mmCIF file with all atom_site columns, C-alpha atoms in Angstrom:
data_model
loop_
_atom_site.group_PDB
_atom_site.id
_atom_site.type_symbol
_atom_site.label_atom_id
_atom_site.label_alt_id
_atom_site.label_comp_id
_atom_site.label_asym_id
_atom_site.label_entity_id
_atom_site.label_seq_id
_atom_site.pdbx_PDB_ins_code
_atom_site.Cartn_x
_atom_site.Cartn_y
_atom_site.Cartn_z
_atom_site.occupancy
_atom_site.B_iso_or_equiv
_atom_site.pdbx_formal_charge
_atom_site.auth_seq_id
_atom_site.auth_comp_id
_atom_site.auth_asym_id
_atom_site.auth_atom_id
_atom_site.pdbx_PDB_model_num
ATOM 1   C CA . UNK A 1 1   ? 0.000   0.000   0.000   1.00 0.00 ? 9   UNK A CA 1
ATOM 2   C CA . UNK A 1 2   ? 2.864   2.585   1.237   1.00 0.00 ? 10  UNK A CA 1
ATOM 3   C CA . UNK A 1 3   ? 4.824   1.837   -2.171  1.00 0.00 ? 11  UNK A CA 1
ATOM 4   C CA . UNK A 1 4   ? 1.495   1.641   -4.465  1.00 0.00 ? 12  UNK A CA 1
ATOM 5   C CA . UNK A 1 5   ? -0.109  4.094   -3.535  1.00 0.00 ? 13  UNK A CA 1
ATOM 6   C CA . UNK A 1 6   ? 1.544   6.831   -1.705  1.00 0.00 ? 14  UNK A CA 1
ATOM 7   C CA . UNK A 1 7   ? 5.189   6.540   -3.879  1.00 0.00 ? 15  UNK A CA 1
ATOM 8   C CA . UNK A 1 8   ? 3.149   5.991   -6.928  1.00 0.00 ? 16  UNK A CA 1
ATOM 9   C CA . UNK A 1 9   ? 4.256   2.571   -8.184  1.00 0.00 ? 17  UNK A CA 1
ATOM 10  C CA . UNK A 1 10  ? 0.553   1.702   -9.579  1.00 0.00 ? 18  UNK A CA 1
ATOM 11  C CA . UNK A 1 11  ? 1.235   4.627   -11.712 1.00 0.00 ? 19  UNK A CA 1
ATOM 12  C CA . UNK A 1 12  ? 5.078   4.149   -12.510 1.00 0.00 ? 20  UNK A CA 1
ATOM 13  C CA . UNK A 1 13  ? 5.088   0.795   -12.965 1.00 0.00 ? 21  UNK A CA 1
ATOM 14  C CA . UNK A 1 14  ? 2.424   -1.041  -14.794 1.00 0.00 ? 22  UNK A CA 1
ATOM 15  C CA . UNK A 1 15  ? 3.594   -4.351  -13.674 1.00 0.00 ? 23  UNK A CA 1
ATOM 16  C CA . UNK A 1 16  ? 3.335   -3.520  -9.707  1.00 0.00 ? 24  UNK A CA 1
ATOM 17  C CA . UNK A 1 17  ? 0.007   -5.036  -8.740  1.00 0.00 ? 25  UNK A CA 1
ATOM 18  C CA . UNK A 1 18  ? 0.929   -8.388  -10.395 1.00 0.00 ? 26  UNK A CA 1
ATOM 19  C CA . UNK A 1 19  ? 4.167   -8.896  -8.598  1.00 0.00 ? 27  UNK A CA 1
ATOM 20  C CA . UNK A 1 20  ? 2.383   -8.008  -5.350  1.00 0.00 ? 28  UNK A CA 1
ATOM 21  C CA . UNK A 1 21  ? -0.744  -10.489 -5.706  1.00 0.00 ? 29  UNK A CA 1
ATOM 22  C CA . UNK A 1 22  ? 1.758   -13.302 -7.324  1.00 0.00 ? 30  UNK A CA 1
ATOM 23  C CA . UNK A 1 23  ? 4.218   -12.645 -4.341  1.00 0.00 ? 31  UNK A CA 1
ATOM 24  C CA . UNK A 1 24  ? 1.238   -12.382 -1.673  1.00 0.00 ? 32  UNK A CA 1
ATOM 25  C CA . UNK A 1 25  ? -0.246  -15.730 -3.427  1.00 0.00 ? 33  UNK A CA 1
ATOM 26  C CA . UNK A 1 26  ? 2.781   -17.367 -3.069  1.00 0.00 ? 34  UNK A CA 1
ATOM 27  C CA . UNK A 1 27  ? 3.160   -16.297 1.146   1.00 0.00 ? 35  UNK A CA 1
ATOM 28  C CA . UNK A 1 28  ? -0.109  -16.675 1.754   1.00 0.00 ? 36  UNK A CA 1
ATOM 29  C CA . UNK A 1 29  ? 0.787   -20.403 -0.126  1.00 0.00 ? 37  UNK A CA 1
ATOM 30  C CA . UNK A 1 30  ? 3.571   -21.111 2.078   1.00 0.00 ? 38  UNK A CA 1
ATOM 31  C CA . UNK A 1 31  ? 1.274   -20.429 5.197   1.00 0.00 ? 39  UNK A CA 1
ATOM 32  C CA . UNK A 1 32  ? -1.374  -22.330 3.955   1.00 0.00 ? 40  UNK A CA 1
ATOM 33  C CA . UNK A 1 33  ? 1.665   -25.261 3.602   1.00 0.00 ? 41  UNK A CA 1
ATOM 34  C CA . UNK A 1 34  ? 3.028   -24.162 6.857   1.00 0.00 ? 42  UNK A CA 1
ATOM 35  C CA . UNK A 1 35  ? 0.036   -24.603 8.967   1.00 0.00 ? 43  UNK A CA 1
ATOM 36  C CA . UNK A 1 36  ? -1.030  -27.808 7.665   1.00 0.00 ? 44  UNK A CA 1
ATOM 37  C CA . UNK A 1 37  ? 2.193   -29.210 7.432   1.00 0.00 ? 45  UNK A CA 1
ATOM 38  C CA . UNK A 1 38  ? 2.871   -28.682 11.587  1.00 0.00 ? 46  UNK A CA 1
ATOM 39  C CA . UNK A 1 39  ? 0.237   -29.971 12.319  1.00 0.00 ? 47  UNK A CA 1
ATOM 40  C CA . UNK A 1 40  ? 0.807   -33.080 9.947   1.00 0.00 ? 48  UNK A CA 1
ATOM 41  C CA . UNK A 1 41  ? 3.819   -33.805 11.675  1.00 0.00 ? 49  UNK A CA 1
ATOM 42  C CA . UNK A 1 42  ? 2.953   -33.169 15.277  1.00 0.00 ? 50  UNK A CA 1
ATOM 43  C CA . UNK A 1 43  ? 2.442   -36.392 17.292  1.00 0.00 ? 51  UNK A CA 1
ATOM 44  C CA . UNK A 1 44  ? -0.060  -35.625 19.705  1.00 0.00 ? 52  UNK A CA 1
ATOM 45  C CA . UNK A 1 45  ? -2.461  -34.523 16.791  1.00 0.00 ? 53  UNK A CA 1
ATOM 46  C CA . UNK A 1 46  ? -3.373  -37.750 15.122  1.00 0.00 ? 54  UNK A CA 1
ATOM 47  C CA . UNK A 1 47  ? -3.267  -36.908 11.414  1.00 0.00 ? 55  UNK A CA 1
ATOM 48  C CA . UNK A 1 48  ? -1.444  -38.616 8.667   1.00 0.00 ? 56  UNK A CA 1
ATOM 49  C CA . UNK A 1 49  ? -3.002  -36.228 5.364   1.00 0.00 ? 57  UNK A CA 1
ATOM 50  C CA . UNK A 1 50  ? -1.091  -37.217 2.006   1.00 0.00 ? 58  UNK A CA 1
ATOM 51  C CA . UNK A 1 51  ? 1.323   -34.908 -0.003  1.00 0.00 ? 59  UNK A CA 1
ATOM 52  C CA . UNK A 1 52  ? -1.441  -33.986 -2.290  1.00 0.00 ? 60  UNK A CA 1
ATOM 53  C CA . UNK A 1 53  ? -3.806  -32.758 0.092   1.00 0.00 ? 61  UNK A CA 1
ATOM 54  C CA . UNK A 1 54  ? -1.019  -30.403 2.013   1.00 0.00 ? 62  UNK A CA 1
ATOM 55  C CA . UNK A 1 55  ? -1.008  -29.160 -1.505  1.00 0.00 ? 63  UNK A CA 1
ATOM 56  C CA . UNK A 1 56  ? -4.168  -28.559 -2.270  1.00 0.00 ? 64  UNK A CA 1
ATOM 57  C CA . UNK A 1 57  ? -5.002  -27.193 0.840   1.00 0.00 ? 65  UNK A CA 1
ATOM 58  C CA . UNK A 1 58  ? -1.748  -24.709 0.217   1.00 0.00 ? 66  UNK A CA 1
ATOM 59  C CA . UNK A 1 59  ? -3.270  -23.632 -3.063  1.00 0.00 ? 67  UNK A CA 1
ATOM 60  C CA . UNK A 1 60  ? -6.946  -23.539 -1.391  1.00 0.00 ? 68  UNK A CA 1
ATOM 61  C CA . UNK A 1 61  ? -5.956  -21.615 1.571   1.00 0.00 ? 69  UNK A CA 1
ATOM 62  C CA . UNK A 1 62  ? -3.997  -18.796 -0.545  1.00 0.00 ? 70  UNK A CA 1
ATOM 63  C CA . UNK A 1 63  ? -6.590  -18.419 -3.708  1.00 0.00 ? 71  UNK A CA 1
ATOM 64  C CA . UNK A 1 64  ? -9.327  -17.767 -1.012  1.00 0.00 ? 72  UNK A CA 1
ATOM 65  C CA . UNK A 1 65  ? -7.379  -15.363 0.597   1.00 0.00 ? 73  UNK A CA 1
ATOM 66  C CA . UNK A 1 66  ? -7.388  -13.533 -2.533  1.00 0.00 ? 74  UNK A CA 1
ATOM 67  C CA . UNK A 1 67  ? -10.680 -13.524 -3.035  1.00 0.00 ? 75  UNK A CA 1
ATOM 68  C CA . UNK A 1 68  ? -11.496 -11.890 0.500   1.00 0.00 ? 76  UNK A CA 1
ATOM 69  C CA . UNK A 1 69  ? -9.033  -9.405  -0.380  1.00 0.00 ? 77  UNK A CA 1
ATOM 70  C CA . UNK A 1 70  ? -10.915 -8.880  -3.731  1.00 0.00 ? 78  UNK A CA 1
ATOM 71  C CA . UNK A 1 71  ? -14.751 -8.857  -1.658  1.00 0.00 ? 79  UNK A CA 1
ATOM 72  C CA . UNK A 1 72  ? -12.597 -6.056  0.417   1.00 0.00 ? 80  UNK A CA 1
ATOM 73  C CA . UNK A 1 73  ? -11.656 -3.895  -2.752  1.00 0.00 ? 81  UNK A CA 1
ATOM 74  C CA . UNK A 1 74  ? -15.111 -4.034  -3.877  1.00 0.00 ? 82  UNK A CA 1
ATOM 75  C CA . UNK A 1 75  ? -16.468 -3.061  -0.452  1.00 0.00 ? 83  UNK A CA 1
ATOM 76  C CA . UNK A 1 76  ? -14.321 -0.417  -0.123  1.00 0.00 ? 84  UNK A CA 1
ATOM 77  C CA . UNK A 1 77  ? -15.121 0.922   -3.528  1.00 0.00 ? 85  UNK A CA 1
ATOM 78  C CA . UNK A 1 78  ? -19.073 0.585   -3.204  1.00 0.00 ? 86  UNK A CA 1
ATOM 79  C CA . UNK A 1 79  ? -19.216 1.992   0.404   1.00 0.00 ? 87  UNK A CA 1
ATOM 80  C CA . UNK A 1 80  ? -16.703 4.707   0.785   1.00 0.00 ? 88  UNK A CA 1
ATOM 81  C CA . UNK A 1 81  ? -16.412 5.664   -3.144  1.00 0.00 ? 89  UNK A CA 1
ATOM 82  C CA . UNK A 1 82  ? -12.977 4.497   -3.185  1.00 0.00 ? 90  UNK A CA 1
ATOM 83  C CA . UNK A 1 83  ? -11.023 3.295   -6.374  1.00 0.00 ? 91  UNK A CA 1
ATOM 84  C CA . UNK A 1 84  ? -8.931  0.030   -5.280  1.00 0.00 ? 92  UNK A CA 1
ATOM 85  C CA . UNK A 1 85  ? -10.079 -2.112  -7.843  1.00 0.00 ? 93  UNK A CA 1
ATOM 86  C CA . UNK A 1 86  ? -8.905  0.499   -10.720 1.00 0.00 ? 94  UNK A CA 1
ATOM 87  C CA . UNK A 1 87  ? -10.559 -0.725  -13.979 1.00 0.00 ? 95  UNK A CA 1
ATOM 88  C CA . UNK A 1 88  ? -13.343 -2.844  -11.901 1.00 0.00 ? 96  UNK A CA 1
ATOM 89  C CA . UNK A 1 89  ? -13.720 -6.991  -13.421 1.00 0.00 ? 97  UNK A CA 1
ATOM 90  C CA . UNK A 1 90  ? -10.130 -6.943  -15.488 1.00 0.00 ? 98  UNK A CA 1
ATOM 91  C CA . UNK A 1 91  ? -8.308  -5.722  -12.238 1.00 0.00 ? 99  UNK A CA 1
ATOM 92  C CA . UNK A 1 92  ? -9.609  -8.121  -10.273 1.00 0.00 ? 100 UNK A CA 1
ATOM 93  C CA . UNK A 1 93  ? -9.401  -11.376 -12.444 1.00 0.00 ? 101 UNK A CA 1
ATOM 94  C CA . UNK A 1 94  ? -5.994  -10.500 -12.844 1.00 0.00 ? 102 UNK A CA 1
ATOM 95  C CA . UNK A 1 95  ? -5.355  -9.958  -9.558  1.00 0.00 ? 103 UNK A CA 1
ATOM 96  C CA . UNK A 1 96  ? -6.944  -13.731 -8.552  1.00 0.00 ? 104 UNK A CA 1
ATOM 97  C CA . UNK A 1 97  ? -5.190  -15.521 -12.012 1.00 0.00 ? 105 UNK A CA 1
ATOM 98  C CA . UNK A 1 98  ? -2.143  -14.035 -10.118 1.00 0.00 ? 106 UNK A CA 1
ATOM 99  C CA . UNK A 1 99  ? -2.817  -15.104 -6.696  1.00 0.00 ? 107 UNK A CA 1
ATOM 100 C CA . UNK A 1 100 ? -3.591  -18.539 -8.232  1.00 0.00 ? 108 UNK A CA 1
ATOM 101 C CA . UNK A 1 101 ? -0.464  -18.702 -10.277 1.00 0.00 ? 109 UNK A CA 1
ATOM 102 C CA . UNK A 1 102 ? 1.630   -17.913 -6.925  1.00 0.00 ? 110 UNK A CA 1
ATOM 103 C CA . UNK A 1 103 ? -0.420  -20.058 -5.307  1.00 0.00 ? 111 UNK A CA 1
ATOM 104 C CA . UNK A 1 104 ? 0.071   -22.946 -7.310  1.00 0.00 ? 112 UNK A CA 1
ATOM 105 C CA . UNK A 1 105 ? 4.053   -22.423 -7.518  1.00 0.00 ? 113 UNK A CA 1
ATOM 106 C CA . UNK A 1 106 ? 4.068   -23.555 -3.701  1.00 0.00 ? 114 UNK A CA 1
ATOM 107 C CA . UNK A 1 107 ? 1.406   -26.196 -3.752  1.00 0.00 ? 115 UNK A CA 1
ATOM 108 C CA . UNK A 1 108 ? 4.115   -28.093 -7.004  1.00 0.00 ? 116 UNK A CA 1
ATOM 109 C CA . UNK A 1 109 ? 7.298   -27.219 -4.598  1.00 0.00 ? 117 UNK A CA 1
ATOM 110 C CA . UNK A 1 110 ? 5.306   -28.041 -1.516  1.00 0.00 ? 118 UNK A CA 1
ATOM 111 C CA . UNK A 1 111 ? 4.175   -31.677 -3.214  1.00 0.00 ? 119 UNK A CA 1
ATOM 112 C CA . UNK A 1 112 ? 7.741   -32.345 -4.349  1.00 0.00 ? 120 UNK A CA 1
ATOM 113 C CA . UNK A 1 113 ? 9.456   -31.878 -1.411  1.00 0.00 ? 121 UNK A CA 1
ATOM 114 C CA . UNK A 1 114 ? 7.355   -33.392 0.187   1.00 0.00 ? 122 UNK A CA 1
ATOM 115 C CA . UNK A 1 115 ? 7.695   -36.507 -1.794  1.00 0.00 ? 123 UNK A CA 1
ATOM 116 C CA . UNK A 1 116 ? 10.964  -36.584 -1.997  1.00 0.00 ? 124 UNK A CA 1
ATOM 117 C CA . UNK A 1 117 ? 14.062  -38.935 -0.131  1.00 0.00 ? 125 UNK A CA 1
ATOM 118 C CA . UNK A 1 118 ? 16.227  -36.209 0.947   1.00 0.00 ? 126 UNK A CA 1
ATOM 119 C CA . UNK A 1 119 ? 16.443  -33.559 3.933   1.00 0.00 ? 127 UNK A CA 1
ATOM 120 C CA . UNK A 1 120 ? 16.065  -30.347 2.667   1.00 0.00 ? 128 UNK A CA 1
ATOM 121 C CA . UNK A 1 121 ? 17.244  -27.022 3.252   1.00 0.00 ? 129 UNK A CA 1
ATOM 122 C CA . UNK A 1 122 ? 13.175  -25.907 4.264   1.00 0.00 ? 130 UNK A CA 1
ATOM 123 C CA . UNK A 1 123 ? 12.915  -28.971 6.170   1.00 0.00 ? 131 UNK A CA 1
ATOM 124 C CA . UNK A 1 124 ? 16.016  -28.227 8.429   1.00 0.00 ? 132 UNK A CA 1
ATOM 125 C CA . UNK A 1 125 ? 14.890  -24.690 8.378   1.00 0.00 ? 133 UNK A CA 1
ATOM 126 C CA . UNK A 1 126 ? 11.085  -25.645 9.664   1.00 0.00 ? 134 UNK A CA 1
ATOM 127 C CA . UNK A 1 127 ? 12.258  -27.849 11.961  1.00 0.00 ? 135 UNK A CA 1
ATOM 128 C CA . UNK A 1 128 ? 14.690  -25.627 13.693  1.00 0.00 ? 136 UNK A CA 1
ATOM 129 C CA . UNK A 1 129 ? 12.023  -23.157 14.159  1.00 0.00 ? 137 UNK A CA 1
ATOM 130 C CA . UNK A 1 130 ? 10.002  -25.482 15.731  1.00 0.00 ? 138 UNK A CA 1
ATOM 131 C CA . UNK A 1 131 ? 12.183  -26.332 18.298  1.00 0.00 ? 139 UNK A CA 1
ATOM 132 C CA . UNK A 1 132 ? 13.150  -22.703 18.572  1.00 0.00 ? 140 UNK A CA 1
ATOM 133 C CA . UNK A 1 133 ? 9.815   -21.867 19.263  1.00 0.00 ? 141 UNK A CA 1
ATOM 134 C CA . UNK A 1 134 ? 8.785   -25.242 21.437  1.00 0.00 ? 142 UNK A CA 1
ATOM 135 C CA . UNK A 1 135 ? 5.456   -22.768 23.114  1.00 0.00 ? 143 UNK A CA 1
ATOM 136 C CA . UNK A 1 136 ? 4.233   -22.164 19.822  1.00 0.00 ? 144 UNK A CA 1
ATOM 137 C CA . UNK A 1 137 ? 3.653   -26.062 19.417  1.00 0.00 ? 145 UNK A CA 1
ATOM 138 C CA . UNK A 1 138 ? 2.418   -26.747 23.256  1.00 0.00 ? 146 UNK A CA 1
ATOM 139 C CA . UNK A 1 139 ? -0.886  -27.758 24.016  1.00 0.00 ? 147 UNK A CA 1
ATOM 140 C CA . UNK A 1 140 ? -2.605  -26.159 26.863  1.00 0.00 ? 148 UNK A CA 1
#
């Protein structure tokens, strides 16, 4: 928002709202992965859901996010006259082919490491923060 709008970069740089919604697809992807994936792997929680669904729920999780972001444009535009969705149905299907095309980067990367034999770099890194953060996984 600070970049967009207030520096301009809507207006400089036609290209700046589909980096932002392929970048925020592809975070909101990873925390999609992220949150199902922890609790995949936590013991006391007895779930055992398959590579593909982590995945799909990665790419669910993120592409509905969009489109609650999109409802938010378009209730900020018909209640308070504001102009977020700039040209109105082309904005905003671009905006959610974006988010979907992020999204979908980290549900493939998500499935293939997750089927794969190796350790990872991710894996080490997730798992490190887990027992970094060993309250964050507790149960009351």
């Amino acid at each position: 928002l600070f970049l967009g709008e207030i520096q301009g970069y809507y207006v400089r740089y036609a290209w700046w709202d589909k980096v932002l919604h392929t970048s925020s697809g592809f975070l909101l992807g990873v925390l999609g992965f992220l949150l199902v994936y922890v609790l995949n792997q936590d013991e006391r929680i007895d779930l055992s859901m398959k590579p593909g669904f982590v995945a799909l729920f990665a790419f669910a999780f993120s592409v509905a996010v969009g489109a609650l972001w999109e409802i938010f444009e378009f209730a900020m535009d018909s209640f308070f006259g504001m102009n977020m969705q700039k040209s109105g149905l082309v904005d905003t299907m671009w905006d959610l082919i974006v988010d979907s095309v992020g999204a979908l980067a980290v549900a493939l990367l998500g499935y293939a490491w997750m089927t794969r034999d190796t350790d990872s770099f991710l894996e080490d890194w997730i798992e490190s923060f887990i027992e970094a953060n060993p309250r964050l996984f507790e149960s009351e």
